[in-house]
Amino acid sequence: MPRAIRYLQGQLLILDQSIDGGLPNNPRYIRLKTYKEVIRAIKELKIRGAPLIGVAGAYGLAIAALSLKKPTVEKLITIAREISRARPTAVNLTWAINRMLKIICDSKVPASKLPQLLLKEAQDIEAQEEKKSILIGEIGAPLLKDNSRVITICNTGWLASPGIGTALGVIYTAHRQGKKLQVYVLETRPLLQGARLTAYELKQAKIPYTVITDNMIGTVMNQIDLALVGADRIARNGDTANKIGTLSLAIVAHYYKVPFFVVAPTSSIDLTKKTGKEIPIEHRAPTEVRILNNIYITPKDAAVYNPAFDITPNSLISGIITEKGIIRPPFTKSLLKIKDAD
Ligand code: MRU
């Protein structure tokens, strides 16, 4: 699989995923040389997708540490906190930064040795998340039969995660097993991660796909066998935050009795949130809705509501596919169990 980010001697080489970044027709790689540039790239969605921003945040901290003339624990903690605030909804970012903080606070080595330890931890996080994506693919693939028609939202493949991704990783694995699939890709307004990024990945993988606009869900659902989506944060009761539009997809899938599965590594589970109501939802700039293809499609001052994520209640979720197995409702006990064994 190609990679969306690569650590190269104190810098991150990334494939720009922002709406004006070149994908899908003119892919463009850029170099991030400082942790401030990493934060900016995360905020501007040049790097995106929950597992990938976790890895990028960890590398951002390692890059900062390596560049400091005199690293101190206090300075590193301040930078870590700054990075973890880049985007609020995907828990993978705080999860990865917390692992880095553990190295900073618990290692009994002089502060000058911390940069190398932090780089090693970032590399471990990346390698472990990659392994999880392979396991998730293998565990989820049996849900797809030959000729299955599957619907998905946003982008959950190698652009969103180290390895093969989550929901898209399940699709890649089933395809590799020889199953014929048809993937319906929701375009995913306002930033079109489905139309731009998922369609790009599926085209490269030669998996048949059809892009539909978000308001076509109801019309196509009677032709769908399975819905697979990613997650930015899963609360203790299974309520799941994911890209805006996931809730509508889940409601329509429920109406048509189409199984609806969330696919995510255990790093996306947040046991500190009892229900989805406690998950912070990122609200983004109105211009993301007002402007399309550099043209205002609304009056320039149109009032806009632009939450980047919504919460799908556990009652609409048939199961959660993780690297440790598929969890079925009721979710709380199983989520506590698999997270405990982390
Ligand atoms: O705003 P984005 O593009 O970062 O949102 C991404 C999603 O909502 C994905 O579905 C989620 O992060 C899972 S990615 C494997």
Short mmCIF file of C-alpha atoms and ligand atoms in Angstrom, two decimals:
data_model
loop_
_atom_site.label_atom_id
_atom_site.label_comp_id
_atom_site.label_asym_id
_atom_site.label_seq_id
_atom_site.Cartn_x
_atom_site.Cartn_y
_atom_site.Cartn_z
CA MET A 1 0.00 0.00 0.00
CA PRO A 2 1.20 3.57 -0.57
CA ARG A 3 1.71 5.73 2.53
CA ALA A 4 0.13 9.07 3.33
CA ILE A 5 2.99 10.12 5.62
CA ARG A 6 6.63 9.14 5.94
CA TYR A 7 9.18 10.25 8.53
CA LEU A 8 12.42 11.31 6.87
CA GLN A 9 15.36 12.62 8.90
CA GLY A 10 13.62 15.09 11.17
CA GLN A 11 10.81 15.91 8.72
CA LEU A 12 7.45 14.47 7.67
CA LEU A 13 6.75 13.90 4.00
CA ILE A 14 2.98 13.93 3.50
CA LEU A 15 0.51 13.57 0.67
CA ASP A 16 -1.58 16.75 0.82
CA GLN A 17 -5.24 15.76 1.38
CA SER A 18 -6.75 19.23 1.70
CA ILE A 19 -9.52 20.17 -0.73
CA ASP A 20 -7.17 22.29 -2.84
CA GLY A 21 -4.19 20.00 -2.30
CA GLY A 22 -4.16 18.24 -5.65
CA LEU A 23 -5.84 14.89 -4.96
CA PRO A 24 -7.36 13.02 -6.75
CA ASN A 25 -5.94 14.14 -10.09
CA ASN A 26 -2.64 15.83 -9.19
CA PRO A 27 -1.27 14.21 -6.02
CA ARG A 28 1.22 16.49 -4.29
CA TYR A 29 3.71 15.62 -1.57
CA ILE A 30 4.83 18.30 0.87
CA ARG A 31 7.47 18.40 3.61
CA LEU A 32 6.67 19.42 7.17
CA LYS A 33 9.81 20.64 8.88
CA THR A 34 8.56 21.83 12.27
CA TYR A 35 5.93 20.75 14.76
CA LYS A 36 4.07 24.01 14.07
CA GLU A 37 3.80 22.94 10.43
CA VAL A 38 2.50 19.55 11.56
CA ILE A 39 -0.19 21.23 13.69
CA ARG A 40 -1.18 23.44 10.78
CA ALA A 41 -1.34 20.48 8.40
CA ILE A 42 -3.62 18.64 10.83
CA LYS A 43 -5.88 21.68 11.25
CA GLU A 44 -6.07 22.26 7.49
CA LEU A 45 -6.77 18.56 6.83
CA LYS A 46 -3.62 18.12 4.78
CA ILE A 47 -3.23 15.14 7.10
CA ARG A 48 -6.52 13.70 8.27
CA GLY A 49 -8.32 10.57 9.43
CA ALA A 50 -8.30 9.59 13.09
CA PRO A 51 -5.48 6.99 13.19
CA LEU A 52 -3.29 9.06 10.87
CA ILE A 53 -3.53 12.27 12.88
CA GLY A 54 -2.52 10.27 15.96
CA VAL A 55 0.64 9.12 14.20
CA ALA A 56 1.30 12.57 12.72
CA GLY A 57 0.90 14.20 16.15
CA ALA A 58 3.39 11.73 17.67
CA TYR A 59 5.93 12.45 14.90
CA GLY A 60 5.27 16.18 15.31
CA LEU A 61 6.34 15.93 18.95
CA ALA A 62 9.40 13.84 18.03
CA ILE A 63 10.39 16.41 15.39
CA ALA A 64 10.04 19.21 17.96
CA ALA A 65 12.13 17.31 20.51
CA LEU A 66 14.88 16.56 17.99
CA SER A 67 15.10 20.21 17.00
CA LEU A 68 15.44 21.59 20.55
CA LYS A 69 18.98 22.65 21.53
CA LYS A 70 18.25 21.86 25.15
CA PRO A 71 15.13 19.70 25.52
CA THR A 72 13.47 19.87 28.91
CA VAL A 73 10.54 17.89 30.29
CA GLU A 74 8.53 21.11 30.82
CA LYS A 75 9.08 22.34 27.26
CA LEU A 76 8.16 18.94 25.78
CA ILE A 77 4.97 18.74 27.85
CA THR A 78 3.94 22.22 26.64
CA ILE A 79 4.49 21.23 23.00
CA ALA A 80 2.65 17.93 23.52
CA ARG A 81 -0.39 19.79 24.87
CA GLU A 82 -0.28 22.22 21.95
CA ILE A 83 -0.27 19.36 19.43
CA SER A 84 -3.10 17.48 21.12
CA ARG A 85 -5.34 20.57 20.76
CA ALA A 86 -4.99 20.61 16.93
CA ARG A 87 -8.32 18.82 16.39
CA PRO A 88 -10.75 17.89 19.16
CA THR A 89 -12.91 14.96 18.03
CA ALA A 90 -10.58 12.11 17.01
CA VAL A 91 -9.37 10.62 20.29
CA ASN A 92 -6.45 8.95 18.48
CA LEU A 93 -4.56 12.26 18.62
CA THR A 94 -4.76 12.57 22.41
CA TRP A 95 -4.24 8.81 22.75
CA ALA A 96 -0.96 9.00 20.80
CA ILE A 97 0.20 12.16 22.58
CA ASN A 98 -0.57 10.52 25.94
CA ARG A 99 1.72 7.64 25.00
CA MET A 100 4.43 10.17 24.16
CA LEU A 101 3.81 12.01 27.44
CA LYS A 102 4.30 8.74 29.32
CA ILE A 103 7.78 8.48 27.76
CA ILE A 104 8.53 12.09 28.73
CA CYS A 105 7.32 11.75 32.29
CA ASP A 106 8.17 8.14 33.18
CA SER A 107 11.55 7.53 31.47
CA LYS A 108 14.34 7.69 33.96
CA VAL A 109 16.87 9.14 31.51
CA PRO A 110 18.43 12.61 31.17
CA ALA A 111 16.22 14.99 29.13
CA SER A 112 18.85 15.05 26.38
CA LYS A 113 18.04 11.39 25.64
CA LEU A 114 14.28 11.99 25.32
CA PRO A 115 14.23 13.04 21.62
CA GLN A 116 15.51 9.63 20.44
CA LEU A 117 13.08 7.82 22.76
CA LEU A 118 10.21 9.94 21.46
CA LEU A 119 11.12 9.19 17.86
CA LYS A 120 11.19 5.48 18.67
CA GLU A 121 7.77 5.73 20.35
CA ALA A 122 6.28 7.53 17.32
CA GLN A 123 7.69 4.80 15.05
CA ASP A 124 6.25 2.11 17.35
CA ILE A 125 2.83 3.77 17.33
CA GLU A 126 2.88 3.88 13.53
CA ALA A 127 3.99 0.24 13.19
CA GLN A 128 1.42 -0.96 15.74
CA GLU A 129 -1.45 0.97 14.11
CA GLU A 130 -0.41 -0.51 10.78
CA LYS A 131 -0.54 -4.06 12.19
CA LYS A 132 -3.96 -3.35 13.72
CA SER A 133 -5.29 -2.28 10.31
CA ILE A 134 -4.25 -5.63 8.79
CA LEU A 135 -5.97 -7.55 11.61
CA ILE A 136 -9.10 -5.41 11.32
CA GLY A 137 -9.23 -6.21 7.60
CA GLU A 138 -8.99 -9.94 8.25
CA ILE A 139 -11.57 -9.88 11.02
CA GLY A 140 -14.06 -7.79 9.04
CA ALA A 141 -13.68 -9.32 5.58
CA PRO A 142 -15.96 -12.37 6.23
CA LEU A 143 -18.88 -9.92 6.56
CA LEU A 144 -18.51 -9.25 2.84
CA LYS A 145 -19.69 -11.98 0.50
CA ASP A 146 -19.01 -12.39 -3.20
CA ASN A 147 -20.96 -9.67 -5.06
CA SER A 148 -21.66 -7.67 -1.87
CA ARG A 149 -22.75 -4.09 -2.34
CA VAL A 150 -21.31 -1.94 0.41
CA ILE A 151 -21.78 1.72 1.24
CA THR A 152 -19.23 3.91 3.01
CA ILE A 153 -18.69 7.55 3.96
CA CYS A 154 -15.67 9.84 4.16
CA ASN A 155 -12.26 8.25 3.69
CA THR A 156 -11.03 5.40 5.85
CA GLY A 157 -8.26 3.82 3.78
CA TRP A 158 -4.49 4.22 3.60
CA LEU A 159 -4.93 7.98 3.35
CA ALA A 160 -6.57 8.02 6.79
CA SER A 161 -4.48 5.47 8.63
CA PRO A 162 -1.13 3.72 8.62
CA GLY A 163 -1.51 0.40 6.79
CA ILE A 164 -4.69 -0.38 4.84
CA GLY A 165 -7.17 1.66 6.87
CA THR A 166 -10.32 0.70 8.74
CA ALA A 167 -13.65 0.43 6.84
CA LEU A 168 -11.80 0.59 3.54
CA GLY A 169 -9.23 -1.87 4.94
CA VAL A 170 -12.04 -4.44 5.31
CA ILE A 171 -13.00 -3.79 1.68
CA TYR A 172 -9.36 -4.13 0.51
CA THR A 173 -9.00 -7.43 2.36
CA ALA A 174 -12.23 -8.91 0.95
CA HIS A 175 -11.17 -7.78 -2.54
CA ARG A 176 -7.76 -9.39 -2.07
CA GLN A 177 -9.57 -12.61 -1.11
CA GLY A 178 -11.12 -12.60 -4.56
CA LYS A 179 -14.61 -11.37 -3.69
CA LYS A 180 -16.35 -9.21 -6.27
CA LEU A 181 -17.59 -6.02 -4.61
CA GLN A 182 -19.45 -2.87 -5.55
CA VAL A 183 -18.70 0.09 -3.29
CA TYR A 184 -21.06 3.06 -3.02
CA VAL A 185 -19.02 6.07 -1.97
CA LEU A 186 -20.79 9.00 -0.32
CA GLU A 187 -19.17 12.18 -1.60
CA THR A 188 -19.09 13.56 1.99
CA ARG A 189 -19.82 17.26 1.91
CA PRO A 190 -18.48 19.79 2.66
CA LEU A 191 -14.88 18.69 2.03
CA LEU A 192 -15.61 15.72 -0.22
CA GLN A 193 -13.30 13.16 1.37
CA GLY A 194 -15.43 10.42 -0.24
CA ALA A 195 -15.48 11.82 -3.77
CA ARG A 196 -11.85 12.98 -3.75
CA LEU A 197 -10.03 10.48 -1.56
CA THR A 198 -12.01 7.24 -1.32
CA ALA A 199 -12.74 7.24 -5.05
CA TYR A 200 -9.01 7.83 -5.65
CA GLU A 201 -8.03 4.89 -3.45
CA LEU A 202 -10.62 2.53 -4.95
CA LYS A 203 -9.65 3.47 -8.49
CA GLN A 204 -6.00 2.74 -7.71
CA ALA A 205 -6.99 -0.62 -6.18
CA LYS A 206 -9.23 -1.45 -9.18
CA ILE A 207 -12.24 -2.02 -6.92
CA PRO A 208 -15.54 -1.12 -8.66
CA TYR A 209 -17.11 1.94 -7.06
CA THR A 210 -19.89 4.46 -7.64
CA VAL A 211 -19.81 7.94 -6.14
CA ILE A 212 -23.16 9.29 -4.96
CA THR A 213 -24.03 12.62 -3.38
CA ASP A 214 -24.96 12.53 0.29
CA ASN A 215 -28.65 13.15 -0.43
CA MET A 216 -28.91 9.94 -2.50
CA ILE A 217 -28.54 7.61 0.49
CA GLY A 218 -32.28 6.92 0.71
CA THR A 219 -32.54 6.18 -3.00
CA VAL A 220 -29.74 3.59 -3.12
CA MET A 221 -30.19 1.89 0.24
CA ASN A 222 -32.51 -0.84 -1.08
CA GLN A 223 -29.59 -2.00 -3.27
CA ILE A 224 -27.07 -2.20 -0.40
CA ASP A 225 -26.02 -5.27 1.64
CA LEU A 226 -23.76 -3.64 4.23
CA ALA A 227 -22.69 -0.21 5.54
CA LEU A 228 -19.11 0.16 6.80
CA VAL A 229 -17.88 3.39 8.43
CA GLY A 230 -14.85 4.52 10.42
CA ALA A 231 -14.81 6.22 13.82
CA ASP A 232 -13.18 9.25 15.36
CA ARG A 233 -14.18 8.35 18.90
CA ILE A 234 -16.23 5.55 20.40
CA ALA A 235 -17.78 6.22 23.81
CA ARG A 236 -18.05 3.58 26.52
CA ASN A 237 -21.62 2.68 25.49
CA GLY A 238 -20.71 2.31 21.80
CA ASP A 239 -22.07 5.70 20.64
CA THR A 240 -19.73 6.69 17.82
CA ALA A 241 -18.48 10.03 16.51
CA ASN A 242 -17.63 9.93 12.82
CA LYS A 243 -17.74 12.21 9.79
CA ILE A 244 -20.85 14.35 9.49
CA GLY A 245 -23.46 12.38 7.54
CA THR A 246 -22.71 9.07 9.26
CA LEU A 247 -25.80 9.45 11.46
CA SER A 248 -28.08 9.92 8.43
CA LEU A 249 -26.49 6.87 6.82
CA ALA A 250 -27.11 4.83 9.98
CA ILE A 251 -30.74 5.95 10.23
CA VAL A 252 -31.49 5.02 6.61
CA ALA A 253 -29.61 1.71 6.96
CA HIS A 254 -31.72 0.92 10.04
CA TYR A 255 -34.94 1.71 8.15
CA TYR A 256 -33.93 -0.67 5.34
CA LYS A 257 -32.56 -3.28 7.78
CA VAL A 258 -29.07 -3.01 6.28
CA PRO A 259 -26.35 -4.05 8.79
CA PHE A 260 -24.32 -1.01 9.87
CA PHE A 261 -20.79 -1.66 11.19
CA VAL A 262 -18.27 0.74 12.71
CA VAL A 263 -14.67 -0.22 11.93
CA ALA A 264 -11.90 1.15 14.17
CA PRO A 265 -8.74 0.28 16.07
CA THR A 266 -9.03 0.17 19.87
CA SER A 267 -7.10 3.47 19.92
CA SER A 268 -10.40 5.09 18.82
CA ILE A 269 -12.20 3.92 21.99
CA ASP A 270 -12.52 6.47 24.78
CA LEU A 271 -13.77 4.91 27.99
CA THR A 272 -13.71 8.30 29.75
CA LYS A 273 -16.77 9.31 27.72
CA LYS A 274 -19.84 7.53 29.04
CA THR A 275 -21.99 8.35 26.01
CA GLY A 276 -21.70 10.19 22.72
CA LYS A 277 -23.11 13.33 24.35
CA GLU A 278 -19.75 13.86 26.07
CA ILE A 279 -17.69 13.68 22.85
CA PRO A 280 -16.42 17.12 21.73
CA ILE A 281 -17.56 17.92 18.20
CA GLU A 282 -15.35 20.05 16.00
CA HIS A 283 -17.07 22.97 14.26
CA ARG A 284 -15.24 24.27 11.22
CA ALA A 285 -15.13 27.50 9.23
CA PRO A 286 -18.31 28.62 7.40
CA THR A 287 -16.28 29.08 4.21
CA GLU A 288 -15.98 25.30 3.89
CA VAL A 289 -19.72 25.25 3.16
CA ARG A 290 -20.00 28.60 1.38
CA ILE A 291 -17.18 27.97 -1.12
CA LEU A 292 -16.95 25.11 -3.57
CA ASN A 293 -14.21 24.94 -6.18
CA ASN A 294 -13.13 28.51 -5.28
CA ILE A 295 -16.62 29.87 -5.95
CA TYR A 296 -19.11 31.13 -3.39
CA ILE A 297 -22.15 28.88 -3.83
CA THR A 298 -24.06 30.82 -1.15
CA PRO A 299 -24.42 34.55 -0.45
CA LYS A 300 -20.99 35.52 0.91
CA ASP A 301 -22.37 36.10 4.40
CA ALA A 302 -24.78 33.15 4.48
CA ALA A 303 -25.36 31.78 7.96
CA VAL A 304 -23.72 28.37 8.12
CA TYR A 305 -23.76 25.43 10.50
CA ASN A 306 -20.67 23.29 9.96
CA PRO A 307 -20.07 20.51 12.49
CA ALA A 308 -17.39 18.17 11.13
CA PHE A 309 -18.73 15.08 12.93
CA ASP A 310 -21.96 13.61 14.24
CA ILE A 311 -22.80 10.96 16.80
CA THR A 312 -24.41 7.69 15.81
CA PRO A 313 -26.21 6.18 18.81
CA ASN A 314 -25.30 2.61 19.75
CA SER A 315 -28.85 1.45 18.96
CA LEU A 316 -28.17 1.96 15.24
CA ILE A 317 -24.86 0.04 15.24
CA SER A 318 -24.87 -3.70 14.40
CA GLY A 319 -21.29 -4.19 15.53
CA ILE A 320 -17.86 -2.63 16.00
CA ILE A 321 -14.98 -4.28 14.15
CA THR A 322 -11.66 -3.86 15.98
CA GLU A 323 -8.27 -5.57 15.77
CA LYS A 324 -9.37 -7.65 18.76
CA GLY A 325 -12.59 -8.95 17.24
CA ILE A 326 -16.13 -7.86 16.41
CA ILE A 327 -18.08 -6.45 19.33
CA ARG A 328 -21.87 -6.83 19.28
CA PRO A 329 -24.44 -4.93 21.34
CA PRO A 330 -24.75 -4.31 24.21
CA PHE A 331 -21.33 -2.74 23.80
CA THR A 332 -20.29 -1.42 27.22
CA LYS A 333 -19.04 -4.69 28.76
CA SER A 334 -17.08 -5.74 25.65
CA LEU A 335 -15.56 -2.28 25.17
CA LEU A 336 -14.37 -2.24 28.78
CA LYS A 337 -12.92 -5.73 28.32
CA ILE A 338 -10.97 -5.09 25.12
CA LYS A 339 -9.68 -1.70 26.21
CA ASP A 340 -8.61 -3.20 29.53
CA ALA A 341 -6.46 -5.74 27.72
CA ASP A 342 -4.67 -2.92 25.81
O1 MRU B 1 -12.34 15.27 9.05
P1 MRU B 1 -11.65 14.00 8.68
O2 MRU B 1 -11.46 13.82 7.21
O3 MRU B 1 -10.37 13.78 9.44
O4 MRU B 1 -12.65 12.86 9.16
C1 MRU B 1 -12.27 11.52 9.06
C2 MRU B 1 -13.33 10.57 9.44
O5 MRU B 1 -14.38 10.93 9.91
C3 MRU B 1 -13.01 9.10 9.32
O6 MRU B 1 -14.16 8.35 9.05
C4 MRU B 1 -12.43 8.61 10.64
O7 MRU B 1 -11.38 9.44 11.05
C5 MRU B 1 -11.94 7.23 10.55
S1 MRU B 1 -10.49 7.12 9.54
C6 MRU B 1 -9.90 5.56 9.49
#
